[in-house]
């Protein structure tokens, strides 16, 4: 039987002399305080239970599990991944076990961990988004929800809702009314005005904004004279999109008063610092996990080393400093 969740403190006292703590839902009564700003992004870290032999996952600020839908999904046809210069294209198509299996099989594990787990949700209708939020609301082990309205790899849903401020706000409002969990909205870069989109979801009840998701792209096999990906197009990620992502974090952090979580091409601590100085309260590590599974820990250690070298008492001292 499900019961109401009481927020747990997550390793907040690990380093008395250097405070890396961040709160990515300061206006939510349940809050979402992290021991540090390093989060692993949805889709690149599974459900968090595949990595214990590589590093202690409890050192992370948070884990975002792979996208979850109401019903299980098989995903897009193969091939689903193609390399590009300084990046990769993926067209996984939201393959996942479905929300009931996540609640039954994964959440009980998460509840025993010392790192918060955020569930990324995706749907084809506003009603389904709200239903996903309702089912997850009081599940022990679920610390927050990231709403995916920006995936370019499915034929309906997700990016359709994130393409305009009005539709993005409707999804946000519906999910907000279905849950008291900290609510993060993940935005698409495939829009004409990222700031307008961000303001709309913040006004509709988002506790934080995550950006950016992948850019839509394609590769052609010149021998076969056909698209390489089975779904033809996919989402471009990796270092190639970092300048776009940093720019959008800079724009959005100046347009809203809720925390911004930045990501897109972060491979090391220097990349993460760019996002933080642009205005990100926390950062997400995505594609880097696929080429270097220890990347999140290396980013964290690099942030710690930078903060100590600069004589910082808190990482929050440099959030948005490039804006001043």
CSV table of C-alpha atoms in Angstrom, one decimal:
chain,number,residue,atom,x,y,z
A,1,UNK,CA,0.0,0.0,0.0
A,2,UNK,CA,1.3,3.4,-0.9
A,3,UNK,CA,1.9,6.0,1.7
A,4,UNK,CA,2.8,9.6,1.9
A,5,UNK,CA,6.5,10.4,1.5
A,6,UNK,CA,8.4,12.5,3.9
A,7,UNK,CA,11.3,14.2,2.3
A,8,UNK,CA,14.7,12.8,3.4
A,9,UNK,CA,17.9,14.8,3.8
A,10,UNK,CA,20.3,13.6,1.2
A,11,UNK,CA,23.9,13.7,2.4
A,12,UNK,CA,23.6,17.5,3.1
A,13,UNK,CA,26.4,17.6,5.7
A,14,UNK,CA,29.2,15.8,3.8
A,15,UNK,CA,31.5,18.8,3.6
A,16,UNK,CA,31.2,21.4,6.3
A,17,UNK,CA,33.9,23.7,4.9
A,18,UNK,CA,32.5,23.7,1.3
A,19,UNK,CA,28.8,23.8,0.7
A,20,UNK,CA,27.7,22.3,-2.6
A,21,UNK,CA,24.1,21.9,-1.6
A,22,UNK,CA,21.4,23.3,-4.0
A,23,UNK,CA,17.6,23.4,-3.8
A,24,UNK,CA,15.9,22.9,-7.1
A,25,UNK,CA,12.4,23.3,-5.8
A,26,UNK,CA,12.6,26.1,-3.2
A,27,UNK,CA,9.0,27.2,-3.6
A,28,UNK,CA,7.6,23.7,-3.1
A,29,UNK,CA,6.6,22.6,0.4
A,30,UNK,CA,8.3,19.2,-0.2
A,31,UNK,CA,11.4,20.8,-1.6
A,32,UNK,CA,14.2,19.0,-3.4
A,33,UNK,CA,17.5,19.7,-1.8
A,34,UNK,CA,20.5,18.1,-3.4
A,35,UNK,CA,23.9,17.4,-1.8
A,36,UNK,CA,25.5,18.8,-5.0
A,37,UNK,CA,24.4,20.2,-8.4
A,38,UNK,CA,25.4,17.1,-10.5
A,39,UNK,CA,22.4,15.2,-11.8
A,40,UNK,CA,22.4,12.4,-14.4
A,41,UNK,CA,20.1,13.0,-17.2
A,42,UNK,CA,17.1,10.9,-18.3
A,43,UNK,CA,17.9,8.1,-20.7
A,44,UNK,CA,21.6,7.8,-20.1
A,45,UNK,CA,21.7,6.2,-16.6
A,46,UNK,CA,18.8,3.8,-16.9
A,47,UNK,CA,17.0,3.4,-13.6
A,48,UNK,CA,20.2,4.0,-11.6
A,49,UNK,CA,20.7,0.4,-10.6
A,50,UNK,CA,23.1,-0.5,-13.5
A,51,UNK,CA,26.1,1.5,-12.2
A,52,UNK,CA,27.0,0.3,-8.6
A,53,UNK,CA,30.3,-1.3,-9.7
A,54,UNK,CA,31.6,1.9,-11.3
A,55,UNK,CA,31.0,4.4,-8.5
A,56,UNK,CA,28.9,5.2,-5.5
A,57,UNK,CA,25.7,6.6,-6.9
A,58,UNK,CA,24.9,8.2,-3.5
A,59,UNK,CA,27.6,10.8,-4.3
A,60,UNK,CA,25.4,12.2,-7.1
A,61,UNK,CA,23.1,15.2,-6.5
A,62,UNK,CA,20.2,13.3,-8.1
A,63,UNK,CA,19.3,10.7,-10.7
A,64,UNK,CA,16.7,11.2,-13.4
A,65,UNK,CA,15.4,7.8,-14.6
A,66,UNK,CA,14.7,7.1,-18.2
A,67,UNK,CA,11.4,8.4,-19.6
A,68,UNK,CA,8.3,6.6,-18.3
A,69,UNK,CA,4.9,6.3,-20.0
A,70,UNK,CA,1.6,4.9,-18.8
A,71,UNK,CA,2.0,1.7,-20.8
A,72,UNK,CA,5.2,-0.1,-21.7
A,73,UNK,CA,6.7,1.0,-25.0
A,74,UNK,CA,9.0,-1.0,-27.4
A,75,UNK,CA,10.5,2.1,-28.9
A,76,UNK,CA,11.5,3.0,-32.5
A,77,UNK,CA,12.8,0.6,-35.1
A,78,UNK,CA,16.6,-0.1,-35.3
A,79,UNK,CA,19.1,1.4,-35.8
A,80,UNK,CA,18.5,3.9,-33.1
A,81,UNK,CA,21.9,5.6,-32.6
A,82,UNK,CA,24.3,7.2,-35.1
A,83,UNK,CA,27.5,9.0,-34.3
A,84,UNK,CA,28.1,12.6,-35.5
A,85,UNK,CA,31.0,15.0,-35.3
A,86,UNK,CA,31.3,16.0,-31.6
A,87,UNK,CA,28.0,14.2,-30.8
A,88,UNK,CA,25.4,11.6,-31.5
A,89,UNK,CA,21.9,11.1,-32.8
A,90,UNK,CA,19.5,8.9,-30.9
A,91,UNK,CA,16.0,7.8,-31.8
A,92,UNK,CA,15.2,5.4,-28.9
A,93,UNK,CA,11.5,6.3,-29.0
A,94,UNK,CA,10.8,6.2,-25.3
A,95,UNK,CA,11.3,2.5,-24.8
A,96,UNK,CA,10.4,1.7,-21.2
A,97,UNK,CA,8.7,-0.7,-18.9
A,98,UNK,CA,5.7,1.5,-18.1
A,99,UNK,CA,4.8,3.4,-14.9
A,100,UNK,CA,3.2,0.4,-13.0
A,101,UNK,CA,6.4,-1.6,-13.4
A,102,UNK,CA,8.5,1.4,-12.3
A,103,UNK,CA,6.4,1.8,-9.2
A,104,UNK,CA,6.5,-2.0,-8.4
A,105,UNK,CA,10.1,-2.9,-9.3
A,106,UNK,CA,12.2,0.3,-9.2
A,107,UNK,CA,10.8,2.7,-6.6
A,108,UNK,CA,11.3,0.3,-3.6
A,109,UNK,CA,15.0,0.2,-4.5
A,110,UNK,CA,15.2,4.0,-4.8
A,111,UNK,CA,13.6,4.5,-1.4
A,112,UNK,CA,16.6,2.7,0.2
A,113,UNK,CA,19.2,5.0,-1.6
A,114,UNK,CA,20.7,8.2,-0.2
A,115,UNK,CA,20.3,10.0,-3.5
A,116,UNK,CA,16.9,11.4,-4.8
A,117,UNK,CA,15.4,9.9,-7.9
A,118,UNK,CA,13.3,12.0,-10.2
A,119,UNK,CA,11.0,10.3,-12.7
A,120,UNK,CA,10.9,11.6,-16.2
A,121,UNK,CA,7.4,11.2,-17.7
A,122,UNK,CA,6.2,11.4,-21.3
A,123,UNK,CA,2.8,11.1,-22.8
A,124,UNK,CA,0.6,11.6,-25.9
A,125,UNK,CA,-2.2,13.6,-24.2
A,126,UNK,CA,-2.5,16.1,-21.3
A,127,UNK,CA,-4.8,13.6,-19.5
A,128,UNK,CA,-2.0,10.9,-19.6
A,129,UNK,CA,0.5,13.4,-18.2
A,130,UNK,CA,-1.8,14.1,-15.4
A,131,UNK,CA,-2.5,10.4,-14.8
A,132,UNK,CA,1.2,9.6,-14.6
A,133,UNK,CA,1.7,12.4,-12.0
A,134,UNK,CA,-1.2,11.1,-10.0
A,135,UNK,CA,0.1,7.5,-9.9
A,136,UNK,CA,3.6,8.7,-8.8
A,137,UNK,CA,2.5,11.4,-6.3
A,138,UNK,CA,2.8,9.4,-3.1
A,139,UNK,CA,5.2,6.6,-4.1
A,140,UNK,CA,8.0,6.1,-1.6
A,141,UNK,CA,11.3,6.5,-3.5
A,142,UNK,CA,10.1,9.1,-6.0
A,143,UNK,CA,11.4,12.5,-5.1
A,144,UNK,CA,10.3,14.6,-8.0
A,145,UNK,CA,8.9,14.5,-11.6
A,146,UNK,CA,10.5,15.8,-14.7
A,147,UNK,CA,7.9,16.4,-17.5
A,148,UNK,CA,9.2,15.6,-20.9
A,149,UNK,CA,7.4,17.9,-23.4
A,150,UNK,CA,10.4,18.1,-25.7
A,151,UNK,CA,11.4,14.7,-27.0
A,152,UNK,CA,11.8,14.8,-30.9
A,153,UNK,CA,11.9,11.1,-31.3
A,154,UNK,CA,8.2,10.2,-31.2
A,155,UNK,CA,5.5,10.8,-33.8
A,156,UNK,CA,3.0,12.3,-31.4
A,157,UNK,CA,3.0,13.8,-27.9
A,158,UNK,CA,6.0,15.3,-26.1
A,159,UNK,CA,7.4,17.9,-28.5
A,160,UNK,CA,3.9,18.8,-29.7
A,161,UNK,CA,3.1,20.0,-26.2
A,162,UNK,CA,6.4,21.8,-25.8
A,163,UNK,CA,6.2,23.7,-29.1
A,164,UNK,CA,4.1,26.6,-27.9
A,165,UNK,CA,3.8,28.5,-24.6
A,166,UNK,CA,0.1,27.8,-24.5
A,167,UNK,CA,0.3,24.0,-24.8
A,168,UNK,CA,3.3,23.8,-22.5
A,169,UNK,CA,1.4,25.7,-19.9
A,170,UNK,CA,-1.6,23.5,-20.2
A,171,UNK,CA,0.5,20.4,-19.6
A,172,UNK,CA,2.2,22.0,-16.7
A,173,UNK,CA,-1.0,23.1,-15.1
A,174,UNK,CA,-2.6,19.6,-15.4
A,175,UNK,CA,0.5,17.9,-13.9
A,176,UNK,CA,0.7,20.6,-11.1
A,177,UNK,CA,-2.9,19.9,-10.1
A,178,UNK,CA,-2.2,16.1,-10.0
A,179,UNK,CA,0.8,16.1,-7.7
A,180,UNK,CA,2.5,17.9,-4.9
A,181,UNK,CA,5.9,16.5,-5.9
A,182,UNK,CA,8.6,18.9,-7.0
A,183,UNK,CA,7.9,19.5,-10.7
A,184,UNK,CA,10.5,20.1,-13.4
A,185,UNK,CA,9.6,20.9,-17.0
A,186,UNK,CA,12.1,19.9,-19.6
A,187,UNK,CA,12.0,22.3,-22.6
A,188,UNK,CA,12.8,21.8,-26.2
A,189,UNK,CA,15.4,23.9,-28.0
A,190,UNK,CA,13.3,23.6,-31.2
A,191,UNK,CA,11.4,26.7,-30.5
A,192,UNK,CA,11.4,30.3,-31.6
A,193,UNK,CA,11.4,31.8,-28.1
A,194,UNK,CA,12.8,29.8,-25.3
A,195,UNK,CA,12.3,32.6,-22.7
A,196,UNK,CA,8.6,32.9,-23.6
A,197,UNK,CA,8.2,29.1,-23.2
A,198,UNK,CA,10.0,29.1,-19.9
A,199,UNK,CA,7.9,32.0,-18.5
A,200,UNK,CA,4.7,30.1,-19.5
A,201,UNK,CA,5.5,26.9,-17.6
A,202,UNK,CA,6.9,28.8,-14.6
A,203,UNK,CA,3.6,30.8,-14.4
A,204,UNK,CA,1.7,27.5,-14.7
A,205,UNK,CA,3.4,26.0,-11.6
A,206,UNK,CA,6.8,24.5,-12.6
A,207,UNK,CA,9.2,24.4,-9.6
A,208,UNK,CA,12.2,24.3,-12.0
A,209,UNK,CA,13.0,24.3,-15.6
A,210,UNK,CA,15.4,21.8,-17.3
A,211,UNK,CA,17.0,22.6,-20.7
A,212,UNK,CA,17.9,21.7,-23.2
A,213,UNK,CA,16.6,18.5,-24.7
A,214,UNK,CA,18.1,17.3,-27.9
A,215,UNK,CA,18.0,19.1,-31.3
A,216,UNK,CA,16.3,17.4,-34.1
A,217,UNK,CA,18.8,16.0,-36.7
A,218,UNK,CA,19.4,13.4,-39.4
A,219,UNK,CA,22.3,11.5,-41.1
A,220,UNK,CA,22.2,9.9,-44.5
A,221,UNK,CA,23.9,6.6,-45.5
A,222,UNK,CA,25.4,7.6,-48.9
A,223,UNK,CA,25.9,4.0,-49.9
A,224,UNK,CA,22.4,2.9,-49.2
A,225,UNK,CA,21.0,6.4,-50.1
A,226,UNK,CA,18.7,6.2,-47.1
A,227,UNK,CA,18.5,7.8,-43.6
A,228,UNK,CA,20.8,5.9,-41.1
A,229,UNK,CA,18.2,5.9,-38.3
A,230,UNK,CA,15.3,3.6,-38.5
A,231,UNK,CA,13.0,6.5,-37.5
A,232,UNK,CA,14.8,8.7,-40.1
A,233,UNK,CA,15.4,11.6,-37.7
A,234,UNK,CA,16.7,11.7,-34.1
A,235,UNK,CA,17.8,13.9,-31.3
A,236,UNK,CA,21.3,15.4,-31.5
A,237,UNK,CA,23.2,15.6,-28.3
A,238,UNK,CA,26.8,15.9,-27.1
A,239,UNK,CA,29.4,18.7,-27.2
A,240,UNK,CA,28.1,19.9,-30.6
A,241,UNK,CA,25.0,21.4,-28.9
A,242,UNK,CA,26.7,22.9,-25.8
A,243,UNK,CA,26.9,26.5,-27.1
A,244,UNK,CA,23.2,26.4,-28.0
A,245,UNK,CA,22.4,25.0,-24.5
A,246,UNK,CA,24.5,27.5,-22.6
A,247,UNK,CA,22.9,30.4,-24.5
A,248,UNK,CA,19.4,29.1,-23.7
A,249,UNK,CA,20.2,28.7,-20.0
A,250,UNK,CA,21.5,32.3,-20.0
A,251,UNK,CA,18.3,33.5,-21.6
A,252,UNK,CA,15.9,31.5,-19.4
A,253,UNK,CA,17.7,32.2,-16.1
A,254,UNK,CA,17.1,35.9,-16.7
A,255,UNK,CA,13.5,35.4,-17.6
A,256,UNK,CA,12.1,33.3,-14.7
A,257,UNK,CA,12.5,33.2,-10.9
A,258,UNK,CA,12.6,29.4,-10.5
A,259,UNK,CA,15.8,27.3,-10.7
A,260,UNK,CA,17.1,26.4,-14.1
A,261,UNK,CA,18.8,23.0,-14.6
A,262,UNK,CA,21.2,23.1,-17.5
A,263,UNK,CA,22.5,20.4,-19.8
A,264,UNK,CA,23.6,19.7,-23.3
A,265,UNK,CA,27.1,18.6,-24.1
A,266,UNK,CA,28.6,18.6,-20.6
A,267,UNK,CA,31.7,16.4,-20.7
A,268,UNK,CA,33.7,17.8,-17.8
A,269,UNK,CA,33.7,20.2,-14.9
A,270,UNK,CA,34.7,23.1,-17.1
A,271,UNK,CA,31.6,22.6,-19.2
A,272,UNK,CA,29.4,22.4,-16.1
A,273,UNK,CA,30.9,25.6,-14.8
A,274,UNK,CA,29.8,27.4,-18.0
A,275,UNK,CA,26.2,26.4,-17.4
A,276,UNK,CA,26.4,27.4,-13.7
A,277,UNK,CA,27.9,30.8,-14.5
A,278,UNK,CA,25.2,31.3,-17.1
A,279,UNK,CA,22.6,30.8,-14.5
A,280,UNK,CA,22.0,27.1,-13.9
A,281,UNK,CA,21.4,26.0,-10.3
A,282,UNK,CA,22.2,22.4,-11.2
A,283,UNK,CA,23.5,20.6,-14.3
A,284,UNK,CA,22.5,17.3,-16.0
A,285,UNK,CA,25.1,14.9,-17.4
A,286,UNK,CA,23.8,13.0,-20.4
A,287,UNK,CA,25.7,11.8,-23.4
A,288,UNK,CA,29.0,11.8,-21.5
A,289,UNK,CA,27.7,8.8,-19.5
A,290,UNK,CA,27.7,6.8,-22.7
A,291,UNK,CA,31.4,7.4,-23.4
A,292,UNK,CA,32.7,7.7,-19.9
A,293,UNK,CA,30.4,6.2,-17.2
A,294,UNK,CA,32.5,8.0,-14.5
A,295,UNK,CA,31.8,11.4,-16.0
A,296,UNK,CA,29.3,12.5,-13.4
A,297,UNK,CA,31.8,11.8,-10.5
A,298,UNK,CA,34.6,13.5,-12.5
A,299,UNK,CA,32.4,16.5,-13.0
A,300,UNK,CA,31.6,16.6,-9.3
A,301,UNK,CA,35.2,16.3,-8.3
A,302,UNK,CA,36.2,19.0,-10.7
A,303,UNK,CA,33.6,21.4,-9.3
A,304,UNK,CA,34.9,20.7,-5.8
A,305,UNK,CA,38.5,21.4,-6.9
A,306,UNK,CA,37.5,24.6,-8.6
A,307,UNK,CA,35.5,25.8,-5.6
A,308,UNK,CA,38.3,25.2,-3.3
A,309,UNK,CA,40.9,26.8,-5.6
A,310,UNK,CA,38.7,29.9,-5.8
A,311,UNK,CA,38.0,30.1,-2.1
A,312,UNK,CA,34.3,29.6,-2.5
A,313,UNK,CA,32.2,28.6,0.5
A,314,UNK,CA,29.2,27.7,-1.6
A,315,UNK,CA,28.7,26.7,-5.2
A,316,UNK,CA,25.8,29.1,-5.2
A,317,UNK,CA,28.2,32.0,-5.1
A,318,UNK,CA,28.8,31.6,-8.9
A,319,UNK,CA,25.3,30.7,-10.1
A,320,UNK,CA,24.6,33.3,-12.8
A,321,UNK,CA,27.8,35.2,-12.1
A,322,UNK,CA,28.4,35.7,-15.9
A,323,UNK,CA,25.1,37.7,-16.0
A,324,UNK,CA,26.5,40.4,-13.7
